[in-house]
Amino acid sequence: FGSGHELYIFRQPDSEYCVPGDINLDGKLDENDLTSYMNYTGLRKDDGDFDYVSKGDLNGNGLLDAYDIMAVAVALNDGVSPGKIAPVAGEVSIKADKVQYNAGDIASITISGKGLQSVNGLSLALPYNAQNWEYVGVEAPVLAGMYNMTYDRLHTNGDKVLYPTFVNLGEKRNIKGDTALMVVKMKSKKKQKFTLKHTDGMLVDKQQNVAKF
């Protein structure tokens, strides 16, 4: 347990040091790190390649998510202003346009925010059965200024999970207020009710404060 406003971290001489977010371990934060994060967005600790990029899991939750990516994003395009901001906040809801779908129907899944504040990036996981659903795409006009790092990932254990992920690069307008954030499109492969549930949702500000949903 610690208190106060400053934390001093000392490194032992000759010990290994890694710049947080330097996923390719070249000693700097740049577009190459962003590309690596884009290739591995949604990777989990039980995936075969996770050990290769485990240093990129900055919050130690066993998942490469918006929090981890933000360390690089805020360093690009001349970085972000150091001024004090209100911590990220808000609620997020997910709702499909129908209760039941027939084979071939396209489900429009709207992800909306309420009372949003200082949102500089976000991510979530949407697990689905690939025998029942097919990912079509994501529409996010409100997030048009953000970098889209959405990844439709097949995990080593066979799980199929969509990871809608968006982050601002450098100093850009953050998201606030009440708004629809994105619409995920999924194609139904059979007659079925909509039962998909999200996990690991997070809103992140430019100082890497997090509001989970």
C-alpha positions as CSV (number, residue, x, y, z in Angstrom):
1,F,0.0,0.0,0.0
2,G,1.3,3.5,-0.8
3,S,0.0,7.0,-0.5
4,G,0.9,10.5,-1.7
5,H,1.2,12.1,-5.1
6,E,4.7,10.9,-6.2
7,L,6.1,7.5,-6.6
8,Y,9.8,7.0,-7.2
9,I,11.0,3.9,-9.0
10,F,14.7,2.9,-8.9
11,R,16.3,0.5,-11.2
12,Q,19.2,-1.7,-10.2
13,P,22.4,-1.1,-12.3
14,D,22.7,-3.4,-15.3
15,S,19.1,-4.7,-14.8
16,E,16.8,-5.0,-17.8
17,Y,14.5,-2.0,-18.4
18,C,11.5,-2.0,-20.8
19,V,9.7,1.2,-21.9
20,P,6.0,0.6,-21.2
21,G,4.3,-0.1,-24.5
22,D,7.5,-0.9,-26.3
23,I,6.1,-4.3,-27.4
24,N,8.9,-4.9,-30.0
25,L,11.6,-4.1,-27.4
26,D,13.6,-1.7,-29.5
27,G,13.8,0.9,-26.7
28,K,11.3,3.4,-28.1
29,L,7.6,4.0,-28.7
30,D,6.7,4.4,-32.4
31,E,4.5,3.2,-35.2
32,N,6.2,-0.3,-35.1
33,D,4.8,-0.8,-31.6
34,L,1.3,0.3,-32.8
35,T,1.5,-2.2,-35.7
36,S,2.5,-5.0,-33.2
37,Y,-0.4,-4.1,-31.0
38,M,-2.7,-4.1,-34.0
39,N,-1.6,-7.6,-34.9
40,Y,-2.0,-8.9,-31.4
41,T,-5.1,-7.0,-30.2
42,G,-7.2,-9.4,-28.1
43,L,-4.4,-11.9,-27.6
44,R,-4.8,-13.8,-24.3
45,K,-2.2,-15.4,-22.0
46,D,-3.3,-18.9,-23.1
47,D,-2.7,-18.2,-26.8
48,G,0.4,-19.6,-28.4
49,D,2.1,-16.3,-29.2
50,F,1.4,-14.5,-25.9
51,D,4.8,-15.1,-24.4
52,Y,6.3,-13.3,-27.4
53,V,4.4,-10.1,-26.6
54,S,3.7,-10.6,-22.9
55,K,5.6,-7.4,-22.0
56,G,2.9,-5.5,-23.8
57,D,0.3,-6.6,-21.2
58,L,0.8,-3.5,-19.1
59,N,-2.1,-4.0,-16.7
60,G,-1.3,-7.7,-16.2
61,N,-4.8,-8.9,-17.0
62,G,-3.7,-11.5,-19.5
63,L,-5.2,-9.7,-22.5
64,L,-3.9,-7.1,-24.9
65,D,-6.5,-4.3,-24.7
66,A,-7.1,-0.6,-25.0
67,Y,-5.2,0.1,-21.8
68,D,-2.1,-1.5,-23.1
69,I,-2.4,0.2,-26.5
70,M,-2.9,3.6,-25.0
71,A,0.7,3.7,-23.7
72,V,1.8,3.8,-27.4
73,A,-1.1,5.8,-28.7
74,V,-0.5,8.9,-26.5
75,A,3.2,8.9,-27.6
76,L,2.5,9.2,-31.3
77,N,1.8,12.3,-33.5
78,D,3.8,14.6,-31.1
79,G,2.2,13.1,-28.0
80,V,-0.5,14.6,-25.8
81,S,-0.7,17.7,-23.6
82,P,0.3,17.0,-19.9
83,G,-2.5,19.1,-18.4
84,K,-4.9,17.7,-15.7
85,I,-8.1,16.1,-17.0
86,A,-11.2,14.7,-15.4
87,P,-10.8,10.9,-15.1
88,V,-12.6,8.8,-17.6
89,A,-16.2,7.9,-16.7
90,G,-19.4,6.6,-18.2
91,E,-21.7,3.7,-18.6
92,V,-21.9,1.5,-21.7
93,S,-24.8,-0.6,-22.9
94,I,-25.1,-3.2,-25.7
95,K,-28.3,-3.9,-27.5
96,A,-29.3,-5.9,-30.7
97,D,-31.9,-4.6,-33.1
98,K,-34.0,-7.7,-32.7
99,V,-34.6,-10.6,-30.3
100,Q,-34.6,-13.4,-32.9
101,Y,-32.9,-13.8,-36.3
102,N,-33.3,-16.1,-39.2
103,A,-30.5,-17.6,-41.3
104,G,-28.9,-14.9,-43.4
105,D,-30.2,-12.0,-41.3
106,I,-27.8,-9.3,-40.3
107,A,-27.8,-8.4,-36.6
108,S,-27.1,-4.7,-35.8
109,I,-25.6,-4.6,-32.3
110,T,-25.5,-1.0,-31.0
111,I,-22.9,-0.1,-28.3
112,S,-23.9,3.1,-26.6
113,G,-22.4,5.3,-24.0
114,K,-24.1,7.4,-21.3
115,G,-22.5,10.1,-19.2
116,L,-19.2,9.6,-21.0
117,Q,-16.2,11.7,-19.9
118,S,-12.6,11.9,-21.2
119,V,-12.9,8.7,-23.3
120,N,-9.6,8.5,-25.3
121,G,-10.0,4.8,-26.2
122,L,-12.1,1.7,-25.6
123,S,-12.2,-2.0,-26.1
124,L,-14.4,-5.0,-25.3
125,A,-14.6,-8.7,-26.1
126,L,-17.6,-10.2,-27.8
127,P,-17.3,-14.1,-27.8
128,Y,-19.4,-15.9,-30.4
129,N,-19.9,-19.4,-31.8
130,A,-18.6,-19.3,-35.4
131,Q,-21.1,-22.0,-36.3
132,N,-24.0,-19.7,-35.4
133,W,-22.6,-16.2,-36.4
134,E,-20.3,-14.6,-38.9
135,Y,-18.6,-11.2,-38.3
136,V,-19.5,-8.7,-41.0
137,G,-18.1,-5.4,-39.8
138,V,-18.3,-2.4,-37.5
139,E,-19.6,1.1,-38.2
140,A,-18.4,3.8,-35.8
141,P,-18.9,7.4,-37.2
142,V,-18.7,8.9,-33.7
143,L,-15.2,7.3,-33.4
144,A,-14.1,8.3,-36.9
145,G,-11.2,10.3,-35.4
146,M,-9.9,7.3,-33.5
147,Y,-7.7,4.5,-34.9
148,N,-9.7,1.3,-35.5
149,M,-7.8,-1.7,-34.1
150,T,-10.8,-4.1,-34.1
151,Y,-9.7,-7.7,-34.4
152,D,-11.9,-10.8,-35.1
153,R,-9.7,-13.3,-33.4
154,L,-9.5,-17.1,-33.4
155,H,-7.8,-18.1,-30.1
156,T,-5.5,-21.1,-29.8
157,N,-8.2,-23.0,-27.9
158,G,-10.6,-22.6,-30.7
159,D,-12.7,-19.7,-29.2
160,K,-13.9,-17.1,-31.6
161,V,-14.0,-13.6,-30.1
162,L,-14.5,-10.2,-31.7
163,Y,-12.5,-7.4,-30.1
164,P,-13.9,-3.9,-31.1
165,T,-11.0,-1.6,-30.1
166,F,-10.5,2.1,-30.9
167,V,-7.9,4.6,-29.6
168,N,-6.9,8.2,-30.3
169,L,-3.4,8.7,-31.6
170,G,-1.7,11.7,-30.1
171,E,-3.8,14.7,-28.9
172,K,-7.3,14.4,-30.4
173,R,-10.9,15.1,-29.3
174,N,-12.1,12.7,-26.7
175,I,-15.6,11.3,-26.5
176,K,-18.1,12.7,-24.0
177,G,-21.8,12.8,-23.3
178,D,-24.5,10.4,-24.4
179,T,-24.0,8.8,-27.8
180,A,-24.0,5.6,-29.8
181,L,-20.4,4.6,-30.1
182,M,-20.6,1.9,-32.7
183,V,-22.7,-0.7,-34.4
184,V,-21.3,-4.2,-34.8
185,K,-22.8,-6.2,-37.7
186,M,-23.1,-10.0,-37.4
187,K,-24.7,-12.4,-39.9
188,S,-26.8,-15.2,-38.4
189,K,-26.2,-18.6,-39.8
190,K,-29.4,-20.2,-38.5
191,K,-32.7,-19.3,-36.8
192,Q,-31.8,-18.3,-33.3
193,K,-32.3,-15.8,-30.5
194,F,-29.6,-13.2,-29.8
195,T,-27.7,-14.3,-26.7
196,L,-24.3,-12.8,-27.2
197,K,-22.7,-11.2,-24.1
198,H,-19.7,-8.9,-23.9
199,T,-16.7,-9.2,-21.5
200,D,-13.6,-7.2,-20.6
201,G,-15.1,-3.8,-21.6
202,M,-13.1,-0.7,-20.7
203,L,-13.0,3.0,-21.4
204,V,-9.6,4.6,-21.1
205,D,-8.4,8.2,-20.9
206,K,-5.1,9.6,-22.1
207,Q,-3.6,9.2,-18.7
208,Q,-4.6,5.5,-18.7
209,N,-7.3,5.8,-16.1
210,V,-9.9,3.1,-16.7
211,A,-13.7,2.7,-16.3
212,K,-14.8,-0.9,-16.8
213,F,-18.1,-2.0,-18.2
